[in-house]
Amino acid sequence: MSIEELESVAQAMVAPGKGIIAIDESTGTIKKRFDSVNVPNTEENRRAYREMLITTPNLGEHISGAILYDETIRQATKAGVPFTKILTDAGVIPGIKVDMGAKPLAGFPGELVTEGLDGLRERLAGYVKLGAKFAKWRAVITIGEDTPSGTCIEANAHALARYAALCQEAGLVPMVEPEVLMDGDHDLDVCYEVTEATLRSLFGALYEQNVMLEGTILKCNMVVSGKDCPDQADVDEVAEATIRCLRSAVPASLPGIVFLSGGQSDEDATAHLNAMNQMGPHPWPLSFSYGRAMQSAALKLWGKDMQANYGEAQAMVHLRAKQNGLAALGQWKKGG
Ligand code: 13P
């Protein structure tokens, strides 16, 4: 794939008023989500749940892409239609999570480094055959008393850049995701500093690995107060700090930035994105790539009664997509 083709996929991922639904939970992570609604974590339940999500009527109205997990990209509807065909027919670009998870970083207690580079070239070729157009890799940065270390930030940035270069070689748009976790009692300023350092290190590493930014999407956290911080920043403070941080660390040649929800409430995730877009214009489109903030309300309905609530759960997916799509334009209204 040429750089122009990568660029056009990247631009389609952040088309005006559209964003991404992240449904790439690993088998371990989806177990936690299913446990919360008392659904057994069987392969059939995972398949049925993801079928419900991706067959939401008019999903493509506000959703540009869907991130799938290795198991999910190989699955089909009960009627036998491959999930990738359902998505493509709905105008939704299929993507794939390609990292192998965040593991303890040796010598740095409490810190993580994401694995998955070995054999990645071959795995990417397989995903291209299955219809993927973009690929996600998530790095995790933990704020604590003495963390993150520069070593952790650099090790993760290096891995992200190596994966991104392999993606572009394979004809996939890399969605690079350095996530600074919300866990902790740190304030907004600490999250700002750590996010800025993480992004600067990432873009330095992408440059060193010859990654073409024009064919790359950034998925990152917003600058927020730690979950347990007694002084919680309000919507405008979060939006202002996030924009300031991105402007300081992200090159303008990037085609777009999407946010993870990271444990924010559905309404906060939408309100923050909306506030940022109302403060525009910015050098890049700012949109969403939410997992929990797209799915949690629908999962609750589906988990309660998979048959009776099927349509209502899909209507909830559509509603969350619509609200976040409006927020991507700065046109969302609270209660709307
Ligand atoms: P959340 O929006 O639930 O944080 O998930 C997004 C994601 O893909 C994290 O890697």
Short mmCIF file of C-alpha atoms and ligand atoms in Angstrom, two decimals:
data_model
loop_
_atom_site.label_atom_id
_atom_site.label_comp_id
_atom_site.label_asym_id
_atom_site.label_seq_id
_atom_site.Cartn_x
_atom_site.Cartn_y
_atom_site.Cartn_z
CA MET A 1 0.00 0.00 0.00
CA SER A 2 1.30 3.44 -0.88
CA ILE A 3 1.55 6.27 1.61
CA GLU A 4 -1.40 7.91 -0.19
CA GLU A 5 -3.53 4.83 0.48
CA LEU A 6 -2.48 4.73 4.14
CA GLU A 7 -3.25 8.42 4.36
CA SER A 8 -6.71 7.98 2.93
CA VAL A 9 -7.55 5.15 5.38
CA ALA A 10 -6.25 7.31 8.26
CA GLN A 11 -8.37 10.24 7.11
CA ALA A 12 -11.46 8.05 6.78
CA MET A 13 -10.94 6.86 10.38
CA VAL A 14 -11.35 10.45 11.59
CA ALA A 15 -13.97 11.60 9.06
CA PRO A 16 -16.06 14.54 10.38
CA GLY A 17 -18.60 13.45 12.99
CA LYS A 18 -17.36 9.87 13.09
CA GLY A 19 -15.23 7.85 15.49
CA ILE A 20 -14.20 4.34 16.39
CA ILE A 21 -15.77 1.64 18.51
CA ALA A 22 -13.13 -0.38 20.39
CA ILE A 23 -14.33 -3.96 20.79
CA ASP A 24 -10.88 -5.51 21.03
CA GLU A 25 -10.99 -6.65 24.65
CA SER A 26 -8.72 -9.63 25.21
CA THR A 27 -10.39 -12.80 26.53
CA GLY A 28 -9.26 -11.81 30.04
CA THR A 29 -10.58 -8.26 29.81
CA ILE A 30 -13.97 -9.22 28.34
CA LYS A 31 -14.31 -11.68 31.24
CA LYS A 32 -14.20 -8.72 33.64
CA ARG A 33 -16.88 -6.92 31.59
CA PHE A 34 -19.06 -10.06 31.38
CA ASP A 35 -18.60 -10.76 35.12
CA SER A 36 -20.11 -7.33 35.85
CA VAL A 37 -23.38 -8.45 34.20
CA ASN A 38 -23.17 -12.15 35.18
CA VAL A 39 -22.60 -13.48 31.67
CA PRO A 40 -20.35 -16.58 31.40
CA ASN A 41 -17.21 -15.88 29.35
CA THR A 42 -17.69 -18.54 26.66
CA GLU A 43 -16.58 -18.21 23.04
CA GLU A 44 -20.24 -18.31 21.93
CA ASN A 45 -21.22 -15.50 24.31
CA ARG A 46 -18.30 -13.39 23.11
CA ARG A 47 -19.33 -14.05 19.50
CA ALA A 48 -23.01 -13.32 20.15
CA TYR A 49 -22.21 -10.11 22.05
CA ARG A 50 -19.93 -8.80 19.32
CA GLU A 51 -22.50 -9.77 16.68
CA MET A 52 -25.07 -7.67 18.53
CA LEU A 53 -22.68 -4.68 18.57
CA ILE A 54 -21.57 -4.77 14.94
CA THR A 55 -25.00 -5.47 13.46
CA THR A 56 -26.41 -2.33 15.11
CA PRO A 57 -28.63 -0.76 12.43
CA ASN A 58 -26.95 2.23 10.73
CA LEU A 59 -23.74 1.75 12.73
CA GLY A 60 -21.76 3.45 9.96
CA GLU A 61 -23.65 6.72 10.41
CA HIS A 62 -21.37 7.79 13.27
CA ILE A 63 -18.79 5.00 13.38
CA SER A 64 -15.84 4.97 10.97
CA GLY A 65 -13.99 1.92 12.28
CA ALA A 66 -14.07 -0.98 14.73
CA ILE A 67 -11.07 -2.47 16.53
CA LEU A 68 -11.36 -6.25 16.78
CA TYR A 69 -9.50 -8.88 18.79
CA ASP A 70 -7.69 -11.86 17.21
CA GLU A 71 -10.59 -14.21 18.01
CA THR A 72 -13.21 -11.69 16.84
CA ILE A 73 -11.73 -10.95 13.41
CA ARG A 74 -12.10 -14.68 12.60
CA GLN A 75 -15.73 -14.90 13.76
CA ALA A 76 -19.00 -14.71 11.84
CA THR A 77 -22.66 -14.03 12.61
CA LYS A 78 -24.93 -16.91 13.60
CA ALA A 79 -26.05 -16.92 9.95
CA GLY A 80 -22.42 -17.39 8.86
CA VAL A 81 -21.50 -13.92 7.55
CA PRO A 82 -17.90 -12.98 8.52
CA PHE A 83 -17.75 -10.04 10.93
CA THR A 84 -15.34 -8.26 8.59
CA LYS A 85 -17.96 -8.41 5.80
CA ILE A 86 -20.70 -7.08 8.10
CA LEU A 87 -18.47 -4.14 9.01
CA THR A 88 -17.27 -3.39 5.50
CA ASP A 89 -20.85 -3.51 4.15
CA ALA A 90 -21.85 -1.04 6.88
CA GLY A 91 -19.06 1.34 5.84
CA VAL A 92 -17.06 0.59 8.99
CA ILE A 93 -13.31 -0.03 8.56
CA PRO A 94 -12.10 -3.21 10.30
CA GLY A 95 -9.07 -2.84 12.56
CA ILE A 96 -7.21 -5.27 14.78
CA LYS A 97 -5.43 -5.17 18.14
CA VAL A 98 -1.98 -6.66 17.52
CA ASP A 99 -0.09 -6.30 20.78
CA MET A 100 0.20 -9.25 23.16
CA GLY A 101 -0.52 -7.28 26.31
CA ALA A 102 1.35 -5.23 28.90
CA LYS A 103 3.74 -7.28 31.07
CA PRO A 104 5.86 -6.30 34.12
CA LEU A 105 9.00 -4.40 33.08
CA ALA A 106 11.95 -6.27 34.60
CA GLY A 107 13.86 -4.16 37.11
CA PHE A 108 11.08 -1.57 37.41
CA PRO A 109 8.51 -2.70 39.97
CA GLY A 110 4.98 -1.50 39.21
CA GLU A 111 5.72 -0.62 35.58
CA LEU A 112 4.66 -2.35 32.38
CA VAL A 113 6.01 -2.84 28.89
CA THR A 114 3.89 -4.10 26.00
CA GLU A 115 4.99 -7.29 24.25
CA GLY A 116 4.26 -8.64 20.79
CA LEU A 117 7.03 -7.64 18.36
CA ASP A 118 8.38 -11.16 17.79
CA GLY A 119 6.70 -12.67 14.74
CA LEU A 120 4.63 -9.51 14.24
CA ARG A 121 5.48 -9.19 10.51
CA GLU A 122 3.90 -12.61 9.85
CA ARG A 123 0.88 -11.93 12.06
CA LEU A 124 0.25 -8.61 10.29
CA ALA A 125 0.29 -10.34 6.90
CA GLY A 126 -2.38 -12.71 8.23
CA TYR A 127 -4.58 -9.84 9.43
CA VAL A 128 -4.28 -8.06 6.08
CA LYS A 129 -5.60 -11.25 4.42
CA LEU A 130 -8.51 -11.26 6.88
CA GLY A 131 -9.44 -7.69 5.82
CA ALA A 132 -7.88 -5.44 8.48
CA LYS A 133 -6.97 -1.92 7.35
CA PHE A 134 -5.50 -0.59 10.59
CA ALA A 135 -3.85 -2.06 13.68
CA LYS A 136 -3.71 -0.96 17.31
CA TRP A 137 -0.95 -1.39 19.92
CA ARG A 138 -1.52 -0.22 23.49
CA ALA A 139 1.25 0.81 25.85
CA VAL A 140 0.44 1.42 29.51
CA ILE A 141 2.07 4.15 31.61
CA THR A 142 1.36 4.06 35.33
CA ILE A 143 1.52 7.11 37.56
CA GLY A 144 2.73 6.31 41.07
CA GLU A 145 4.98 7.63 43.83
CA ASP A 146 8.15 7.03 41.79
CA THR A 147 6.69 6.22 38.39
CA PRO A 148 6.77 6.43 35.47
CA SER A 149 10.49 6.06 34.95
CA GLY A 150 12.13 7.40 31.82
CA THR A 151 13.12 3.82 31.06
CA CYS A 152 9.48 2.67 31.01
CA ILE A 153 8.39 5.56 28.79
CA GLU A 154 11.27 4.94 26.37
CA ALA A 155 10.88 1.16 26.24
CA ASN A 156 7.19 1.53 25.39
CA ALA A 157 7.82 4.30 22.84
CA HIS A 158 10.45 2.15 21.14
CA ALA A 159 8.09 -0.84 20.91
CA LEU A 160 5.26 1.37 19.59
CA ALA A 161 7.54 2.75 16.90
CA ARG A 162 8.82 -0.69 15.86
CA TYR A 163 5.23 -1.98 15.58
CA ALA A 164 4.14 1.15 13.66
CA ALA A 165 6.93 0.72 11.11
CA LEU A 166 5.97 -2.94 10.60
CA CYS A 167 2.32 -1.93 10.13
CA GLN A 168 3.14 0.56 7.41
CA GLU A 169 5.37 -2.00 5.67
CA ALA A 170 2.39 -4.39 5.70
CA GLY A 171 -0.05 -1.76 4.41
CA LEU A 172 -1.84 -1.15 7.71
CA VAL A 173 -2.40 2.21 9.39
CA PRO A 174 -0.87 2.05 12.87
CA MET A 175 -3.09 3.36 15.67
CA VAL A 176 -0.45 4.06 18.27
CA GLU A 177 -1.87 4.05 21.79
CA PRO A 178 0.20 5.21 24.75
CA GLU A 179 -2.28 5.17 27.64
CA VAL A 180 -1.43 7.08 30.81
CA LEU A 181 -3.73 5.43 33.36
CA MET A 182 -6.25 7.38 35.44
CA ASP A 183 -5.48 5.23 38.52
CA GLY A 184 -4.05 7.16 41.46
CA ASP A 185 -4.59 10.30 43.52
CA HIS A 186 -2.35 12.56 41.39
CA ASP A 187 -3.71 15.88 40.14
CA LEU A 188 -4.29 17.22 36.63
CA ASP A 189 -0.81 18.79 36.42
CA VAL A 190 0.92 15.46 37.06
CA CYS A 191 -1.18 13.78 34.36
CA TYR A 192 -0.26 16.65 32.03
CA GLU A 193 3.48 16.27 32.65
CA VAL A 194 3.46 12.49 32.25
CA THR A 195 1.29 12.60 29.12
CA GLU A 196 3.48 15.28 27.55
CA ALA A 197 6.70 13.34 28.28
CA THR A 198 5.12 10.14 26.94
CA LEU A 199 3.96 11.77 23.70
CA ARG A 200 7.27 13.53 23.11
CA SER A 201 9.14 10.27 23.58
CA LEU A 202 6.69 8.48 21.26
CA PHE A 203 7.00 10.99 18.42
CA GLY A 204 10.80 10.97 18.77
CA ALA A 205 10.79 7.17 18.46
CA LEU A 206 8.39 7.23 15.48
CA TYR A 207 10.76 9.64 13.74
CA GLU A 208 13.77 7.40 14.43
CA GLN A 209 11.97 4.34 13.01
CA ASN A 210 11.01 6.20 9.79
CA VAL A 211 7.29 6.00 10.51
CA MET A 212 5.27 8.25 8.21
CA LEU A 213 3.03 10.36 10.40
CA GLU A 214 0.68 11.08 7.49
CA GLY A 215 -0.36 7.43 7.65
CA THR A 216 -0.59 7.12 11.44
CA ILE A 217 -3.36 7.75 13.99
CA LEU A 218 -2.71 8.60 17.65
CA LYS A 219 -4.98 7.11 20.29
CA CYS A 220 -4.34 8.66 23.67
CA ASN A 221 -5.71 9.50 27.08
CA MET A 222 -7.15 12.87 27.96
CA VAL A 223 -5.36 14.92 30.61
CA VAL A 224 -7.54 14.26 33.67
CA SER A 225 -7.21 14.22 37.47
CA GLY A 226 -6.32 10.83 38.97
CA LYS A 227 -9.40 8.77 39.87
CA ASP A 228 -8.72 9.20 43.61
CA CYS A 229 -7.62 12.83 43.51
CA PRO A 230 -9.77 14.85 45.95
CA ASP A 231 -9.68 17.85 43.59
CA GLN A 232 -11.31 16.73 40.31
CA ALA A 233 -10.75 19.03 37.33
CA ASP A 234 -13.95 20.11 35.60
CA VAL A 235 -14.87 19.60 31.95
CA ASP A 236 -13.32 22.84 30.67
CA GLU A 237 -10.11 22.30 32.66
CA VAL A 238 -9.72 18.80 31.22
CA ALA A 239 -10.39 20.03 27.69
CA GLU A 240 -8.03 22.98 27.99
CA ALA A 241 -5.17 20.93 29.52
CA THR A 242 -5.55 18.14 26.95
CA ILE A 243 -5.45 20.55 24.02
CA ARG A 244 -2.43 22.38 25.46
CA CYS A 245 -0.61 19.07 25.94
CA LEU A 246 -1.37 17.79 22.44
CA ARG A 247 -0.35 21.09 20.83
CA SER A 248 2.97 20.94 22.64
CA ALA A 249 3.81 17.33 21.75
CA VAL A 250 1.97 16.16 18.61
CA PRO A 251 3.15 17.18 15.11
CA ALA A 252 0.54 18.89 12.94
CA SER A 253 1.17 16.43 10.08
CA LEU A 254 -0.68 13.68 11.96
CA PRO A 255 -4.09 13.07 10.27
CA GLY A 256 -6.01 12.65 13.50
CA ILE A 257 -6.18 11.96 17.21
CA VAL A 258 -8.75 9.72 18.90
CA PHE A 259 -9.24 9.33 22.63
CA LEU A 260 -9.73 6.27 24.80
CA SER A 261 -12.31 6.56 27.58
CA GLY A 262 -10.09 4.92 30.19
CA GLY A 263 -12.75 4.50 32.88
CA GLN A 264 -14.46 7.90 32.51
CA SER A 265 -18.25 7.88 32.80
CA ASP A 266 -20.12 7.81 29.48
CA GLU A 267 -21.20 11.40 29.94
CA ASP A 268 -17.74 12.69 30.92
CA ALA A 269 -16.15 11.01 27.89
CA THR A 270 -18.67 12.73 25.61
CA ALA A 271 -18.60 16.10 27.40
CA HIS A 272 -14.78 16.27 27.38
CA LEU A 273 -14.55 15.51 23.65
CA ASN A 274 -17.29 18.03 22.92
CA ALA A 275 -15.59 20.78 24.97
CA MET A 276 -12.28 20.21 23.18
CA ASN A 277 -13.91 20.49 19.77
CA GLN A 278 -15.73 23.66 20.82
CA MET A 279 -12.29 25.14 21.57
CA GLY A 280 -11.17 24.48 17.97
CA PRO A 281 -10.08 24.66 15.27
CA HIS A 282 -7.12 22.43 16.07
CA PRO A 283 -4.29 21.12 13.86
CA TRP A 284 -5.97 17.67 13.75
CA PRO A 285 -9.50 16.25 13.93
CA LEU A 286 -10.19 15.07 17.50
CA SER A 287 -12.52 12.12 17.79
CA PHE A 288 -13.19 9.02 19.89
CA SER A 289 -12.08 5.40 20.02
CA TYR A 290 -14.04 4.37 23.08
CA GLY A 291 -14.42 0.89 24.49
CA ARG A 292 -16.28 1.18 27.78
CA ALA A 293 -17.87 4.58 27.04
CA MET A 294 -19.37 3.13 23.84
CA GLN A 295 -20.45 -0.24 25.23
CA SER A 296 -21.22 -0.21 28.94
CA ALA A 297 -24.89 0.85 28.73
CA ALA A 298 -25.56 -1.63 25.92
CA LEU A 299 -23.73 -4.44 27.75
CA LYS A 300 -25.94 -3.91 30.82
CA LEU A 301 -29.11 -4.26 28.74
CA TRP A 302 -27.87 -7.26 26.75
CA GLY A 303 -26.51 -8.96 29.89
CA LYS A 304 -29.88 -8.69 31.60
CA ASP A 305 -31.79 -10.41 28.78
CA MET A 306 -29.93 -11.28 25.56
CA GLN A 307 -33.11 -11.87 23.56
CA ALA A 308 -35.69 -9.43 24.93
CA ASN A 309 -33.23 -6.50 25.14
CA TYR A 310 -31.41 -7.13 21.85
CA GLY A 311 -32.94 -4.22 19.93
CA GLU A 312 -32.75 -1.88 22.89
CA ALA A 313 -29.06 -2.70 23.39
CA GLN A 314 -28.38 -1.92 19.73
CA ALA A 315 -30.35 1.33 20.01
CA MET A 316 -28.05 2.21 22.93
CA VAL A 317 -24.94 1.53 20.81
CA HIS A 318 -26.37 3.81 18.13
CA LEU A 319 -27.22 6.52 20.67
CA ARG A 320 -23.71 6.51 22.18
CA ALA A 321 -22.22 6.63 18.66
CA LYS A 322 -24.47 9.56 17.78
CA GLN A 323 -23.66 11.48 20.96
CA ASN A 324 -19.92 10.95 20.53
CA GLY A 325 -20.18 11.77 16.82
CA LEU A 326 -21.82 15.09 17.74
CA ALA A 327 -19.08 15.67 20.34
CA ALA A 328 -16.48 15.11 17.60
CA LEU A 329 -18.06 18.12 15.89
CA GLY A 330 -18.47 20.13 19.11
CA GLN A 331 -22.26 19.96 18.62
CA TRP A 332 -23.31 17.73 21.52
CA LYS A 333 -25.72 19.09 24.10
CA LYS A 334 -26.02 17.71 27.63
CA GLY A 335 -29.22 15.70 27.94
CA GLY A 336 -29.48 15.53 24.13
P1 13P B 1 -11.65 2.30 26.88
O1 13P B 1 -12.34 3.39 26.09
O2 13P B 1 -12.59 1.43 27.64
O3 13P B 1 -10.50 2.85 27.69
O4 13P B 1 -11.02 1.32 25.82
C1 13P B 1 -10.37 1.81 24.72
C2 13P B 1 -9.24 0.95 24.35
O5 13P B 1 -9.17 0.44 23.27
C3 13P B 1 -8.18 0.74 25.34
O6 13P B 1 -7.10 0.11 24.74
#
